[in-house]
C-alpha positions as CSV (number, residue, x, y, z in Angstrom):
1,X,71.1,102.6,3.3
2,X,71.9,101.2,6.7
3,X,69.8,101.6,9.8
4,X,70.7,103.2,13.1
5,X,72.1,100.7,15.7
6,X,71.8,101.3,19.4
7,X,72.5,99.2,22.5
8,X,69.6,97.7,24.4
9,X,69.7,97.4,28.3
10,X,70.5,93.7,27.8
11,X,73.8,94.6,26.1
12,X,72.9,93.4,22.6
13,X,72.3,95.8,19.7
14,X,68.9,96.6,18.1
15,X,68.6,97.5,14.5
16,X,65.8,99.7,13.1
17,X,66.4,98.8,9.4
18,X,66.3,95.4,7.8
19,X,69.5,96.2,5.7
20,X,71.6,96.5,8.8
21,X,75.3,97.1,8.2
22,X,77.0,96.7,11.6
23,X,80.5,97.8,10.6
24,X,79.5,101.1,8.9
25,X,76.9,102.2,11.5
26,X,78.7,100.8,14.6
27,X,82.4,101.9,14.3
28,X,82.4,104.6,11.6
29,X,86.1,104.5,11.0
30,X,85.5,105.0,7.2
31,X,84.2,108.5,7.9
32,X,87.0,109.4,10.3
33,X,89.7,108.1,8.0
34,X,88.3,110.0,5.0
35,X,87.7,113.2,6.9
36,X,91.2,113.1,8.5
37,X,92.9,112.5,5.1
38,X,90.8,115.2,3.4
39,X,91.6,117.7,6.2
40,X,95.3,117.1,5.8
41,X,95.1,117.4,2.0
42,X,93.1,120.6,2.2
43,X,95.6,122.1,4.7
44,X,98.4,121.3,2.2
45,X,96.4,122.9,-0.6
46,X,95.7,126.1,1.4
47,X,99.4,126.3,2.3
48,X,100.3,125.9,-1.3
49,X,97.7,128.5,-2.4
50,X,99.1,131.1,0.0
51,X,102.5,130.6,-1.5
52,X,101.5,131.6,-5.1
53,X,104.9,130.8,-6.7
54,X,105.2,127.4,-5.1
55,X,105.2,124.5,-7.6
56,X,105.6,121.8,-5.0
57,X,103.4,118.8,-5.4
58,X,101.2,117.8,-2.5
59,X,102.7,115.2,-0.1
60,X,100.7,112.0,-0.5
61,X,102.1,110.4,2.7
62,X,100.4,113.1,4.9
63,X,96.8,112.2,4.0
64,X,97.7,108.5,4.1
65,X,99.0,108.8,7.7
66,X,95.9,110.8,8.8
67,X,93.6,108.2,7.1
68,X,95.4,105.4,8.9
69,X,95.0,107.2,12.2
70,X,91.4,108.1,11.6
71,X,90.5,104.6,10.4
72,X,92.2,102.6,13.2
73,X,92.1,105.0,16.1
74,X,89.7,108.0,15.9
75,X,86.7,106.2,14.6
76,X,86.7,103.1,16.9
77,X,88.0,104.8,20.1
78,X,85.6,107.7,19.8
79,X,82.7,105.5,19.1
80,X,83.3,103.2,22.0
81,X,84.1,106.0,24.4
82,X,80.8,107.7,23.7
83,X,79.0,104.4,24.1
84,X,80.6,103.9,27.5
85,X,79.8,107.5,28.4
86,X,76.2,106.9,27.6
87,X,76.2,104.0,30.1
88,X,78.2,105.8,32.8
89,X,76.2,109.1,32.6
90,X,72.7,108.4,31.3
91,X,70.8,111.4,29.9
92,X,68.4,111.3,32.9
93,X,71.1,112.2,35.4
94,X,71.0,115.8,36.6
95,X,73.6,118.0,34.7
96,X,74.4,115.0,32.4
97,X,75.7,117.3,29.7
98,X,78.1,119.1,32.0
99,X,79.4,115.8,33.4
100,X,79.9,114.3,30.0
101,X,81.7,117.4,28.8
102,X,84.0,117.4,31.8
103,X,84.7,113.7,31.4
104,X,85.4,114.1,27.7
105,X,87.6,117.2,28.1
106,X,89.5,116.2,31.2
107,X,90.1,112.5,30.6
108,X,89.5,111.5,27.0
109,X,90.9,114.5,25.1
110,X,94.3,114.6,26.8
111,X,94.8,110.8,26.5
112,X,93.7,110.9,22.9
113,X,96.0,113.8,22.1
114,X,99.0,111.9,23.5
115,X,98.0,108.9,21.5
116,X,97.8,111.1,18.4
117,X,101.3,112.3,18.8
118,X,102.8,108.9,19.6
119,X,101.1,107.3,16.6
120,X,101.9,110.1,14.2
121,X,105.5,110.0,15.4
122,X,105.6,106.3,14.6
123,X,104.0,106.8,11.2
124,X,106.2,109.7,10.2
125,X,109.7,108.7,11.3
126,X,109.3,105.0,12.2
127,X,110.1,103.2,15.4
128,X,113.8,103.1,14.8
129,X,114.3,106.8,15.1
130,X,112.2,107.4,18.1
131,X,113.6,106.3,21.5
132,X,112.3,106.4,25.0
133,X,114.7,108.6,27.0
134,X,114.3,108.3,30.8
135,X,117.3,110.4,31.6
136,X,115.6,113.7,30.6
137,X,114.2,115.6,33.5
138,X,114.1,112.4,35.6
139,X,110.9,111.2,33.8
140,X,110.4,109.2,30.6
141,X,109.8,111.4,27.5
142,X,109.8,110.7,23.8
143,X,113.2,111.8,22.5
144,X,113.2,112.8,18.8
145,X,116.5,114.7,19.0
146,X,118.2,112.3,16.5
147,X,115.6,113.1,13.8
148,X,116.5,115.8,11.3
149,X,120.1,116.1,12.1
150,X,119.6,117.6,15.6
151,X,121.9,116.0,18.1
152,X,121.2,115.5,21.8
153,X,124.2,117.6,22.8
154,X,122.8,120.6,21.0
155,X,119.6,120.5,23.1
């Protein structure tokens, strides 16, 4: 069992347990990857269960995509964001919980959601089908009109 790791004021990390495992306790991408994949798999099973006559096999690529996103993005980004938030807004600050909540909900969550959609788009359809279209509405948006037989003229 690995010990809890926490930053000291000098910037280095202190370990409470002699069998310290820095990768597992520090970044936790394993947990995020496994939970993301399990969530997608369970969603597929619930959808299949609601359609009783459906003999469709579960899509393996869905949990793999979510595991990749959880392992490489959710775990490390969340971990380091919350470490930075501990330094920016220490618990001793008045209304620290409210300030942390607002920082997380107003800055981190929208950026993370955008990152989720961009990465999932790349993992689902690949880079060759997604294009950056700056002609739509005068701003740059991700154009997925060519995916699935939908043509830009129809939109």
